[in-house]
Amino acid sequence: MKITIKDDFIKLGQALKLAGLVDSGVDAKFVIQNGQVKVNGEVDTRRGKKLYAGDTFEFEGTVVTVK
């Protein structure tokens, strides 16, 4: 799966919502804080983590590439 961003970066919580993997920012906050999200293959618990084109994130087996 891919998401396209208009700006230089997107924050991890926003990216999860954009990809349709969570319903709200609150849901994103909990799954990130619980260590359920990987960024570029490593668990990241920062909701504000900036993702740039080429980065990937994974949640519940779905891998998403930022472009």
PDB file of N, CA and C in Angstrom, residues 3-7 9 23 28 33-35 39 43 52 58 61 67:
ATOM      1  N   ILE A   3       0.835   5.704   0.360  1.00  0.00           N
ATOM      2  CA  ILE A   3       0.133   6.964   0.573  1.00  0.00           C
ATOM      3  C   ILE A   3       0.989   8.066  -0.026  1.00  0.00           C
ATOM      4  N   THR A   4       0.339   9.064  -0.569  1.00  0.00           N
ATOM      5  CA  THR A   4       1.050  10.186  -1.172  1.00  0.00           C
ATOM      6  C   THR A   4       0.872  11.410  -0.281  1.00  0.00           C
ATOM      7  N   ILE A   5       1.986  12.075   0.020  1.00  0.00           N
ATOM      8  CA  ILE A   5       1.908  13.281   0.852  1.00  0.00           C
ATOM      9  C   ILE A   5       2.204  14.510  -0.001  1.00  0.00           C
ATOM     10  N   LYS A   6       1.597  15.623   0.393  1.00  0.00           N
ATOM     11  CA  LYS A   6       1.769  16.869  -0.346  1.00  0.00           C
ATOM     12  C   LYS A   6       2.940  17.684   0.198  1.00  0.00           C
ATOM     13  N   ASP A   7       3.210  17.529   1.494  1.00  0.00           N
ATOM     14  CA  ASP A   7       4.268  18.301   2.138  1.00  0.00           C
ATOM     15  C   ASP A   7       5.561  17.487   2.171  1.00  0.00           C
ATOM     16  N   PHE A   9       6.891  16.109   4.785  1.00  0.00           N
ATOM     17  CA  PHE A   9       6.770  14.974   5.697  1.00  0.00           C
ATOM     18  C   PHE A   9       5.334  14.865   6.199  1.00  0.00           C
ATOM     19  N   ASP A  23      -9.156   4.631  12.910  1.00  0.00           N
ATOM     20  CA  ASP A  23     -10.298   5.510  12.671  1.00  0.00           C
ATOM     21  C   ASP A  23     -10.076   6.937  13.149  1.00  0.00           C
ATOM     22  N   ALA A  28      -4.802   6.098  16.848  1.00  0.00           N
ATOM     23  CA  ALA A  28      -3.411   6.117  16.399  1.00  0.00           C
ATOM     24  C   ALA A  28      -2.478   6.267  17.598  1.00  0.00           C
ATOM     25  N   GLN A  33       1.720   4.153  20.956  1.00  0.00           N
ATOM     26  CA  GLN A  33       2.279   4.080  22.310  1.00  0.00           C
ATOM     27  C   GLN A  33       2.425   2.639  22.792  1.00  0.00           C
ATOM     28  N   ASN A  34       1.560   1.753  22.313  1.00  0.00           N
ATOM     29  CA  ASN A  34       1.615   0.349  22.716  1.00  0.00           C
ATOM     30  C   ASN A  34       2.666  -0.443  21.938  1.00  0.00           C
ATOM     31  N   GLY A  35       3.417   0.230  21.069  1.00  0.00           N
ATOM     32  CA  GLY A  35       4.493  -0.438  20.350  1.00  0.00           C
ATOM     33  C   GLY A  35       4.009  -1.342  19.227  1.00  0.00           C
ATOM     34  N   VAL A  39       8.321   1.579  12.146  1.00  0.00           N
ATOM     35  CA  VAL A  39       8.734   2.552  11.133  1.00  0.00           C
ATOM     36  C   VAL A  39      10.071   2.076  10.587  1.00  0.00           C
ATOM     37  N   VAL A  43      10.224  -0.759  15.826  1.00  0.00           N
ATOM     38  CA  VAL A  43       9.122  -0.207  16.614  1.00  0.00           C
ATOM     39  C   VAL A  43       9.431   1.239  16.978  1.00  0.00           C
ATOM     40  N   TYR A  52       9.097  10.665   5.833  1.00  0.00           N
ATOM     41  CA  TYR A  52       9.413  11.319   4.565  1.00  0.00           C
ATOM     42  C   TYR A  52       9.203  10.341   3.415  1.00  0.00           C
ATOM     43  N   GLU A  58       4.461   0.008   9.384  1.00  0.00           N
ATOM     44  CA  GLU A  58       3.714  -1.240   9.381  1.00  0.00           C
ATOM     45  C   GLU A  58       2.822  -1.318  10.605  1.00  0.00           C
ATOM     46  N   GLY A  61       0.388  -6.102  10.163  1.00  0.00           N
ATOM     47  CA  GLY A  61       0.751  -6.823   8.950  1.00  0.00           C
ATOM     48  C   GLY A  61       0.637  -6.047   7.657  1.00  0.00           C
ATOM     49  N   LYS A  67       5.055   8.188  -0.243  1.00  0.00           N
ATOM     50  CA  LYS A  67       5.647   8.712  -1.482  1.00  0.00           C
ATOM     51  C   LYS A  67       5.179  10.112  -1.763  1.00  0.00           C
TER      52      LYS A  67
END
